[in-house]
C-alpha cells in the first residue's frame, strides 16, 4: 500500500511539474508576443521562443545545421527564436539579407550577443557603431592594404611551409582541425602582430585563447563554473600576456620600419591624431587574433578535406600552377609568389570561392533593429535582434545549381553562377560592415592551397570522412585524421629560414 502511495505522489509531482513547464513556456511565448509594434499592422514572424531564459539555445547547439533548415521548412525564410539569452529573428534569402546589410545605421545597428560583446571588449571594432566605427575601419583598413599584404605574403608562405614540414615529418596521422588552429594562431601572432614569443609562451597563450574562443558565444550567465565566467578569466589572462608582448615589441621596434599589422595600427592611429592607448591596443590585438583564428582554421580544414575528396580538383590546380611557372618539378619555385601573381590564378580563385560558398565558416551576423520594418510580409519590431544567415542564403540561392556539390567550375568564366545578384554570395558579409580582412583570409587560403599542391602526397588516415558541424564555426564533428608525406628536398631547411625572416621583422 505504501508503494502505491509513493507512486501516486511521484506521478502527481511529475504531472505538476509538466503543467508548470507548460504554463511557464506559454507565458514565455506571450511575453515576447506582446513586444510587437502595435503601430504596425503586419504580423510578427512565426516561430518558437523555446523555454524560459534558455530559449532554443540547446536545440541550436545540438541540432547544428538541422536547427535552421527544420525551422526554415516549418516557418519560412524569416522566423523568430531565442538564442544565447536574447530574442532573435533569423533571416535567409538574398533580398532579405540585402535589406539588412544596406540598412546599417538607419534600419539596424550591429550588436553581437552580450557574451561576445563583453569578451571582445568595449573598444573593439566589432562593438563600435556610427562615427567611431567609421574611424576605426579607416585605421584598420591599412592593415589589409595591397602593400601590407605584399609584406605579409613571404612570412605567411614560410609559416605554412614550416607547418607542413612538421606535419609531414610526423610518424603517424595528424588531426587537421586542431593543427589548423595552431597554424592560424601562429600566423596571427608571428606574422600579423610580430610578437617574439618562445614556443612555450606561444603554446600557453594558444591554450588560453582556445578557452576564450570556446566561450565567446555562451549564455551570458556570470556564475562560478559557467562558460561565460571561464571566458572572462581567459580574457583577463590573455590581456596580461598581450600587454607584456606589446610592451616588449614597442621597446624593440623603436626607429625601425613598420612591417606588420600592429606596427601599421600604431602608426595609423598617430597619423589620424588619435594615438591608441594600451587598453585599445590590447583590445585591437585580441580582436585581430580572434578574426584571423577560428574562421581561417575552419576554412583551412575544409580546404584540405575537399582536396582529399576531389583529387581531380587538386590535379587541375597543379596544372594551373605549372602553366604559370609557379610549380616546377613538384615544388613552388623560389620567389614565384606575389600577391598579383596569386590573384591572376583563375582556377585557384574558383576553388576558394566554392570552398567559401559551401563551407562558409560562420553562419551569419547579428544586428539590432533601430526602427520597425518589413521582411516577407512580417514586421521586424524595433528593439529585436536579427541574425542574417550567410550559409543558408548560399544553400537556398536559386543562382547556384546542385548546391550540395563541390564544383569550383561554377565560378568559371563559362558559368559564373554568382553573377546574378551580389547578395546570393556573401561569405564575408556586405555593406559597411563587410569583413575588412577578407583579402588576407583569401591570400592565406590560396597560399595554403599552393603549398599543399606542391607536396608529394597526403591522404585520409581513416575509412570515412567525419561529419561536419556548423556551430560555432564549420568544423569536423570528429577528428579529420590525415597522413602527410615528405616535402620536396629544397624545402628541408624551412625552419631555419623561417626563424631568420621572422626574427628580422620583430
Coordinates of C-alpha atoms in Angstrom, one line a residue:
X1 CA 0.0 0.0 0.0
X2 CA 2.8 2.4 0.9
X3 CA 4.4 1.7 -2.5
X4 CA 1.2 2.7 -4.3
X5 CA 1.0 5.9 -2.3
X6 CA 4.6 6.7 -3.2
X7 CA 4.0 6.0 -6.9
X8 CA 0.8 8.1 -6.8
X9 CA 2.7 11.0 -5.1
X10 CA 5.5 10.7 -7.7
X11 CA 3.0 10.7 -10.5
X12 CA 1.3 13.8 -9.1
X13 CA 4.7 15.6 -8.8
X14 CA 5.6 14.8 -12.3
X15 CA 2.2 15.9 -13.6
X16 CA 2.5 19.2 -11.6
X17 CA 6.0 19.7 -13.0
X18 CA 4.8 19.1 -16.6
X19 CA 1.9 21.6 -16.1
X20 CA 4.3 24.1 -14.6
X21 CA 6.6 23.8 -17.6
X22 CA 3.7 24.1 -20.0
X23 CA 2.3 27.2 -18.3
X24 CA 5.7 28.8 -18.0
X25 CA 6.5 28.2 -21.6
X26 CA 3.2 29.6 -22.7
X27 CA 3.8 32.7 -20.6
X28 CA 7.3 32.9 -22.1
X29 CA 5.8 32.8 -25.6
X30 CA 3.3 35.5 -24.6
X31 CA 6.0 37.7 -23.0
X32 CA 7.7 38.1 -26.4
X33 CA 4.4 38.2 -28.4
X34 CA 3.4 41.5 -26.7
X35 CA 6.6 43.1 -27.9
X36 CA 5.2 43.5 -31.4
X37 CA 5.0 47.1 -32.7
X38 CA 1.3 48.0 -32.2
X39 CA 1.5 50.7 -34.8
X40 CA 2.3 48.2 -37.5
X41 CA -0.5 46.0 -38.9
X42 CA 1.9 43.3 -40.1
X43 CA 2.1 40.1 -38.0
X44 CA 5.2 39.0 -36.2
X45 CA 7.3 36.2 -37.8
X46 CA 6.3 32.7 -36.9
X47 CA 8.5 30.5 -34.7
X48 CA 9.1 29.3 -31.2
X49 CA 10.8 31.1 -28.3
X50 CA 11.7 27.8 -26.6
X51 CA 11.8 27.6 -22.8
X52 CA 12.2 30.5 -20.3
X53 CA 15.6 32.1 -20.2
X54 CA 17.5 29.4 -22.3
X55 CA 15.1 29.7 -25.3
X56 CA 16.2 27.3 -28.0
X57 CA 19.9 27.6 -27.3
X58 CA 20.4 24.0 -26.6
X59 CA 18.4 22.9 -29.6
X60 CA 20.6 25.1 -31.7
X61 CA 23.8 23.7 -30.3
X62 CA 22.7 20.0 -30.5
X63 CA 20.9 20.1 -33.9
X64 CA 23.6 22.1 -35.8
X65 CA 22.6 22.9 -39.3
X66 CA 19.3 20.9 -38.9
X67 CA 18.1 23.7 -36.5
X68 CA 18.0 26.3 -39.2
X69 CA 16.8 24.0 -42.0
X70 CA 14.0 22.4 -40.0
X71 CA 12.6 25.8 -38.8
X72 CA 13.0 27.3 -42.3
X73 CA 10.9 24.4 -43.7
X74 CA 8.3 25.0 -41.0
X75 CA 8.2 28.7 -40.7
X76 CA 9.8 30.1 -43.9
X77 CA 12.9 32.3 -44.5
X78 CA 12.0 34.7 -41.7
X79 CA 11.3 33.2 -38.3
X80 CA 11.7 34.1 -34.6
X81 CA 13.5 32.2 -31.9
X82 CA 15.5 32.8 -28.7
X83 CA 19.3 32.1 -28.6
X84 CA 22.1 32.9 -26.2
X85 CA 19.9 34.9 -23.9
X86 CA 18.2 37.1 -26.4
X87 CA 15.1 37.2 -28.7
X88 CA 16.1 36.8 -32.3
X89 CA 14.7 36.9 -35.8
X90 CA 16.7 34.7 -38.2
X91 CA 16.6 35.8 -41.9
X92 CA 17.5 34.0 -45.1
X93 CA 17.5 35.0 -48.7
X94 CA 19.4 37.5 -50.9
X95 CA 16.7 40.2 -50.9
X96 CA 16.1 40.0 -47.2
X97 CA 19.8 40.0 -46.3
X98 CA 20.4 42.9 -48.7
X99 CA 17.8 45.0 -46.8
X100 CA 19.5 44.3 -43.5
X101 CA 23.1 44.8 -44.7
X102 CA 22.3 48.0 -46.6
X103 CA 20.2 49.3 -43.7
X104 CA 23.1 49.8 -41.3
X105 CA 22.8 53.0 -39.2
X106 CA 19.2 53.7 -40.1
X107 CA 17.2 50.4 -40.0
X108 CA 19.7 48.3 -38.0
X109 CA 22.8 48.6 -36.0
X110 CA 25.5 45.9 -35.2
X111 CA 25.1 44.3 -31.9
X112 CA 26.5 40.9 -31.0
X113 CA 25.3 38.7 -28.1
X114 CA 26.2 40.0 -24.7
X115 CA 28.8 37.3 -24.1
X116 CA 30.5 38.2 -27.4
X117 CA 30.4 42.0 -26.7
X118 CA 31.8 41.7 -23.2
X119 CA 34.6 39.2 -24.1
X120 CA 35.8 41.0 -27.2
X121 CA 35.9 44.3 -25.2
X122 CA 34.2 47.7 -25.4
X123 CA 36.9 49.2 -27.6
X124 CA 36.7 46.5 -30.3
X125 CA 35.8 47.3 -33.9
X126 CA 33.1 44.7 -33.7
X127 CA 31.3 46.6 -30.9
X128 CA 31.7 50.2 -32.3
X129 CA 29.0 52.0 -34.1
X130 CA 28.4 55.2 -36.0
X131 CA 31.3 57.7 -36.4
X132 CA 33.5 55.6 -34.1
X133 CA 33.1 52.6 -36.3
X134 CA 33.8 54.5 -39.4
X135 CA 37.0 56.0 -37.9
X136 CA 38.2 52.6 -36.7
X137 CA 37.6 51.0 -40.0
X138 CA 39.7 53.7 -41.6
X139 CA 42.5 53.0 -39.3
X140 CA 42.2 49.2 -39.6
X141 CA 41.9 49.3 -43.4
X142 CA 45.7 50.0 -43.7
X143 CA 46.4 46.7 -42.1
X144 CA 44.9 44.9 -45.1
X145 CA 46.0 47.2 -47.9
X146 CA 47.7 45.7 -51.0
X147 CA 51.1 47.0 -49.8
X148 CA 50.6 45.3 -46.4
X149 CA 49.5 42.0 -48.0
X150 CA 52.7 42.1 -50.1
X151 CA 54.7 42.4 -46.9
X152 CA 52.9 39.6 -45.1
X153 CA 53.0 37.1 -48.0
X154 CA 56.6 35.8 -47.7
X155 CA 56.1 35.3 -44.0
X156 CA 52.8 33.6 -44.5
X157 CA 54.3 31.3 -47.0
X158 CA 57.2 30.4 -44.7
X159 CA 54.9 29.7 -41.7
X160 CA 52.8 27.4 -43.9
X161 CA 55.8 25.6 -45.3
X162 CA 57.2 25.2 -41.8
X163 CA 53.9 23.8 -40.6
X164 CA 53.6 21.4 -43.5
X165 CA 57.1 20.2 -42.9
X166 CA 56.3 19.4 -39.3
X167 CA 53.1 17.6 -40.4
X168 CA 54.9 15.5 -43.0
X169 CA 57.6 14.5 -40.6
X170 CA 55.1 13.2 -38.1
X171 CA 55.3 9.4 -38.0
X172 CA 51.5 8.9 -37.9
X173 CA 48.5 10.9 -38.9
X174 CA 47.5 14.4 -37.6
X175 CA 44.2 15.9 -36.5
X176 CA 43.8 18.6 -39.2
X177 CA 41.4 20.9 -37.4
X178 CA 43.5 21.0 -34.2
X179 CA 46.7 21.6 -36.2
X180 CA 45.0 24.2 -38.4
X181 CA 44.0 26.1 -35.3
X182 CA 47.6 26.1 -34.2
X183 CA 48.7 27.2 -37.7
X184 CA 46.3 30.2 -37.9
X185 CA 47.1 31.2 -34.3
X186 CA 50.8 31.2 -35.1
X187 CA 50.2 33.2 -38.2
X188 CA 48.3 35.8 -36.2
X189 CA 51.0 36.0 -33.5
X190 CA 54.1 35.8 -35.6
X191 CA 53.1 37.4 -38.9
X192 CA 50.2 39.9 -38.2
X193 CA 51.5 41.1 -34.8
X194 CA 55.2 40.4 -35.0
X195 CA 55.4 39.1 -31.4
X196 CA 58.6 37.3 -30.5
X197 CA 57.4 34.6 -28.2
X198 CA 59.1 31.4 -27.3
X199 CA 57.4 28.1 -28.3
X200 CA 56.5 27.6 -24.6
X201 CA 54.9 31.1 -24.4
X202 CA 53.1 30.6 -27.7
X203 CA 51.7 27.2 -26.6
X204 CA 50.5 28.6 -23.3
X205 CA 48.8 31.6 -25.0
X206 CA 47.2 29.2 -27.5
X207 CA 45.7 27.1 -24.8
X208 CA 44.2 30.2 -23.0
X209 CA 43.0 31.6 -26.3
X210 CA 41.2 28.3 -27.1
X211 CA 39.3 28.6 -23.8
X212 CA 38.4 32.2 -24.7
X213 CA 37.1 31.3 -28.1
X214 CA 35.1 28.3 -26.8
X215 CA 33.1 30.7 -24.6
X216 CA 32.7 33.8 -26.8
X217 CA 29.3 32.5 -27.8
X218 CA 27.9 31.4 -24.4
X219 CA 24.9 32.1 -22.2
X220 CA 25.7 35.4 -20.5
X221 CA 25.3 34.0 -17.0
X222 CA 28.2 35.1 -14.8
X223 CA 28.2 32.2 -12.3
X224 CA 31.1 30.0 -11.0
X225 CA 32.0 27.3 -13.5
X226 CA 29.8 28.8 -16.2
X227 CA 31.2 29.1 -19.7
X228 CA 30.9 32.9 -19.5
X229 CA 33.0 33.0 -16.3
X230 CA 35.6 30.8 -18.0
X231 CA 35.7 33.2 -20.9
X232 CA 36.1 36.2 -18.6
X233 CA 39.1 34.6 -16.9
X234 CA 40.6 33.6 -20.2
X235 CA 40.3 37.2 -21.4
X236 CA 42.0 38.5 -18.3
X237 CA 44.9 36.1 -18.7
X238 CA 45.2 36.9 -22.4
X239 CA 45.2 40.7 -21.9
X240 CA 48.1 40.3 -19.4
X241 CA 50.1 38.3 -21.8
X242 CA 49.3 40.6 -24.7
X243 CA 50.3 43.7 -22.7
X244 CA 53.7 42.2 -22.0
X245 CA 54.2 41.2 -25.6
X246 CA 53.1 44.7 -26.8
X247 CA 55.5 46.5 -24.4
X248 CA 58.4 44.3 -25.5
X249 CA 57.6 44.9 -29.1
X250 CA 57.4 48.7 -28.6
X251 CA 60.8 48.6 -27.0
X252 CA 62.4 46.5 -29.7
X253 CA 61.0 48.4 -32.7
X254 CA 62.0 52.0 -31.8
X255 CA 63.2 53.6 -35.0
X256 CA 62.5 50.5 -37.2
X257 CA 60.4 50.3 -40.3
X258 CA 56.8 49.2 -39.9
X259 CA 56.4 45.6 -41.1
X260 CA 53.4 44.1 -39.5
X261 CA 49.7 44.8 -38.7
X262 CA 50.3 46.0 -35.2
X263 CA 53.0 48.4 -36.4
X264 CA 50.6 49.7 -39.0
X265 CA 47.9 50.1 -36.5
X266 CA 50.0 52.1 -34.1
X267 CA 51.3 54.4 -36.8
X268 CA 47.9 54.9 -38.4
X269 CA 46.5 55.9 -35.1
X270 CA 49.2 58.6 -34.8
X271 CA 48.6 59.8 -38.3
X272 CA 44.9 60.4 -37.5
X273 CA 45.8 62.3 -34.4
X274 CA 44.4 59.6 -32.1
X275 CA 47.2 57.6 -30.7
X276 CA 45.9 54.3 -29.3
X277 CA 46.0 53.7 -25.5
X278 CA 47.4 50.4 -24.2
X279 CA 43.9 49.2 -23.5
X280 CA 42.8 50.0 -27.1
X281 CA 46.0 48.2 -28.4
X282 CA 45.2 45.1 -26.3
X283 CA 41.6 45.0 -27.5
X284 CA 42.7 45.6 -31.1
X285 CA 45.3 42.9 -30.8
X286 CA 42.8 40.4 -29.3
X287 CA 40.3 41.2 -32.0
X288 CA 42.9 40.7 -34.7
X289 CA 43.8 37.3 -33.4
X290 CA 40.2 36.3 -33.0
X291 CA 39.4 37.4 -36.6
X292 CA 42.3 35.6 -38.0
X293 CA 41.9 32.4 -36.0
X294 CA 38.7 30.5 -35.9
X295 CA 37.3 31.2 -39.3
X296 CA 40.6 30.7 -41.1
X297 CA 41.2 27.5 -39.3
X298 CA 37.8 26.3 -40.2
X299 CA 38.3 27.2 -43.9
X300 CA 41.8 25.6 -43.9
X301 CA 40.3 22.4 -42.6
X302 CA 37.6 22.4 -45.2
X303 CA 40.1 23.1 -47.9
X304 CA 42.2 20.0 -47.0
X305 CA 39.1 17.9 -46.8
X306 CA 37.8 18.9 -50.2
X307 CA 41.2 18.4 -51.9
X308 CA 41.2 14.9 -50.4
X309 CA 37.7 14.2 -51.6
X310 CA 38.3 15.7 -55.1
X311 CA 41.8 14.7 -56.4
X312 CA 40.8 15.9 -59.9
X313 CA 40.4 19.4 -58.4
X314 CA 43.9 19.2 -56.9
X315 CA 45.4 18.0 -60.2
X316 CA 43.7 20.8 -62.1
X317 CA 45.1 23.2 -59.6
X318 CA 48.6 21.8 -60.1
X319 CA 48.2 22.2 -63.9
X320 CA 47.4 25.8 -63.5
X321 CA 50.4 26.4 -61.2
X322 CA 52.7 24.6 -63.7
X323 CA 51.3 26.6 -66.5
X324 CA 52.0 29.8 -64.7
X325 CA 55.6 28.9 -63.8
X326 CA 54.8 28.6 -60.1
X327 CA 55.1 24.8 -59.7
X328 CA 58.2 23.1 -61.2
X329 CA 59.3 19.5 -60.5
X330 CA 56.8 19.2 -57.8
X331 CA 57.8 22.3 -55.8
X332 CA 56.9 26.0 -55.6
X333 CA 59.6 28.0 -57.4
X334 CA 61.6 30.3 -55.1
X335 CA 60.3 33.9 -55.3
X336 CA 57.4 32.9 -57.6
X337 CA 54.6 34.0 -55.2
X338 CA 53.5 37.6 -55.2
X339 CA 50.0 39.0 -54.4
X340 CA 49.3 39.9 -58.1
X341 CA 50.5 36.5 -59.3
X342 CA 48.3 34.7 -56.9
X343 CA 45.3 36.9 -57.8
X344 CA 45.8 36.0 -61.5
X345 CA 45.3 32.3 -60.9
X346 CA 41.7 31.9 -62.0
X347 CA 41.1 28.3 -61.2
X348 CA 42.6 28.7 -57.7
X349 CA 40.2 31.6 -57.2
X350 CA 37.3 29.4 -58.2
X351 CA 38.4 26.7 -55.7
X352 CA 38.5 29.2 -52.8
X353 CA 35.2 30.8 -53.9
X354 CA 33.5 27.4 -54.0
X355 CA 35.0 26.4 -50.6
X356 CA 33.6 29.6 -49.0
X357 CA 30.2 29.1 -50.6
X358 CA 29.7 25.5 -49.5
X359 CA 31.6 25.7 -46.2
X360 CA 31.2 29.3 -45.0
X361 CA 32.9 29.3 -41.6
X362 CA 30.3 31.5 -39.8
X363 CA 26.5 31.3 -40.1
X364 CA 25.8 35.0 -40.3
X365 CA 25.9 38.3 -38.4
X366 CA 23.9 40.0 -35.7
X367 CA 22.0 43.3 -35.9
X368 CA 19.7 45.3 -33.6
X369 CA 16.6 46.8 -35.1
X370 CA 16.5 50.6 -34.8
X371 CA 13.1 51.1 -36.4
X372 CA 10.3 48.6 -37.3
X373 CA 10.5 47.5 -40.9
X374 CA 9.0 44.7 -43.1
X375 CA 10.5 41.5 -44.4
X376 CA 8.5 38.9 -46.4
X377 CA 5.2 40.3 -45.1
X378 CA 6.2 40.3 -41.4
X379 CA 7.1 43.1 -39.1
X380 CA 10.6 43.2 -37.7
X381 CA 10.0 45.1 -34.5
X382 CA 12.2 47.9 -33.1
X383 CA 14.4 46.6 -30.3
X384 CA 14.6 43.0 -31.5
X385 CA 17.8 41.3 -32.7
X386 CA 18.2 40.0 -36.3
X387 CA 20.6 37.3 -37.4
X388 CA 21.1 37.4 -41.2
X389 CA 22.1 33.9 -42.4
X390 CA 25.0 33.6 -44.8
X391 CA 25.2 29.8 -45.1
X392 CA 21.5 29.3 -45.5
X393 CA 21.3 32.1 -48.1
X394 CA 24.0 30.2 -50.1
X395 CA 22.1 27.0 -49.7
X396 CA 18.8 28.4 -50.9
X397 CA 20.2 30.8 -53.6
X398 CA 18.4 30.0 -57.0
X399 CA 21.5 31.0 -58.9
X400 CA 23.5 28.0 -57.7
X401 CA 22.9 24.6 -59.3
X402 CA 23.4 21.4 -57.4
X403 CA 24.1 23.4 -54.2
X404 CA 25.4 20.4 -52.2
X405 CA 28.1 19.6 -54.8
X406 CA 31.7 20.9 -54.5
X407 CA 32.1 22.3 -58.0
X408 CA 34.7 25.1 -58.5
X409 CA 33.9 25.4 -62.1
X410 CA 30.5 27.0 -61.2
X411 CA 32.6 30.2 -60.8
X412 CA 34.5 29.8 -64.0
X413 CA 34.2 32.2 -66.9
X414 CA 31.8 29.9 -68.8
X415 CA 29.3 29.7 -66.0
X416 CA 29.8 32.5 -63.4
X417 CA 26.8 31.4 -61.3
X418 CA 27.4 34.2 -58.9
X419 CA 27.0 37.0 -61.5
X420 CA 23.2 37.5 -60.9
X421 CA 22.9 39.4 -57.7
X422 CA 25.7 40.2 -55.2
X423 CA 23.8 39.1 -52.1
X424 CA 23.4 35.5 -53.2
X425 CA 27.0 35.0 -52.4
X426 CA 28.4 36.8 -49.3
X427 CA 30.9 34.7 -47.4
X428 CA 32.4 37.9 -45.9
X429 CA 29.1 39.7 -45.3
X430 CA 28.4 43.0 -47.0
X431 CA 27.6 46.7 -46.7
X432 CA 29.6 49.0 -44.4
X433 CA 30.5 46.1 -42.1
X434 CA 31.9 43.7 -44.7
X435 CA 34.9 41.8 -43.4
X436 CA 38.0 44.0 -43.5
X437 CA 40.3 41.0 -43.5
X438 CA 38.8 39.2 -46.4
X439 CA 41.7 39.7 -48.8
X440 CA 44.1 38.5 -46.2
X441 CA 42.0 35.4 -45.5
X442 CA 41.8 34.6 -49.2
X443 CA 45.5 35.2 -49.6
X444 CA 46.2 32.8 -46.7
X445 CA 43.9 30.1 -48.1
X446 CA 45.3 30.4 -51.6
X447 CA 48.9 30.2 -50.3
X448 CA 47.9 27.1 -48.3
X449 CA 46.4 25.5 -51.4
X450 CA 49.5 26.3 -53.5
X451 CA 51.8 24.7 -50.8
X452 CA 49.5 21.7 -50.5
X453 CA 49.7 21.2 -54.3
X454 CA 53.5 21.2 -54.0
X455 CA 53.5 18.2 -51.6
X456 CA 54.2 14.7 -52.8
X457 CA 51.1 13.2 -51.2
X458 CA 48.6 13.5 -48.3
X459 CA 45.8 11.0 -47.7
X460 CA 42.9 10.3 -45.3
X461 CA 44.0 8.1 -42.4
X462 CA 40.5 6.8 -41.6
X463 CA 37.9 4.8 -43.7
X464 CA 35.4 7.7 -43.9
X465 CA 35.4 11.4 -43.6
X466 CA 33.9 12.9 -40.4
X467 CA 30.5 14.7 -40.4
X468 CA 30.5 18.5 -40.4
X469 CA 29.3 20.6 -37.5
X470 CA 28.3 24.2 -38.2
X471 CA 28.4 25.6 -34.7
X472 CA 30.1 27.8 -33.6
X473 CA 32.1 27.6 -36.9
X474 CA 32.2 24.9 -39.5
X475 CA 34.4 22.0 -38.2
X476 CA 34.6 18.2 -38.3
X477 CA 32.3 16.6 -35.7
X478 CA 35.0 14.0 -35.2
X479 CA 38.7 14.2 -36.0
X480 CA 39.8 14.6 -39.6
X481 CA 42.9 12.4 -39.5
X482 CA 45.3 12.8 -42.4
X483 CA 48.8 11.5 -43.2
X484 CA 51.2 13.9 -44.8
X485 CA 54.2 12.6 -46.6
X486 CA 57.6 14.2 -47.3
X487 CA 58.0 17.6 -48.7
X488 CA 60.3 18.2 -51.6
X489 CA 64.0 18.3 -50.9
X490 CA 64.6 22.0 -51.4
X491 CA 62.2 22.7 -48.5
X492 CA 64.1 20.9 -45.9
X493 CA 65.7 24.0 -44.3
X494 CA 62.5 26.0 -44.0
X495 CA 62.6 26.1 -40.2
X496 CA 66.0 27.9 -40.2
X497 CA 64.8 30.2 -43.0
X498 CA 61.5 31.0 -41.2
X499 CA 63.3 31.8 -37.9
X500 CA 65.7 34.1 -39.8
X501 CA 63.0 36.0 -41.6
X502 CA 60.6 36.3 -38.7
X503 CA 63.4 37.2 -36.3
X504 CA 64.4 40.0 -38.6
X505 CA 60.9 41.5 -38.6
X506 CA 60.5 41.6 -34.8

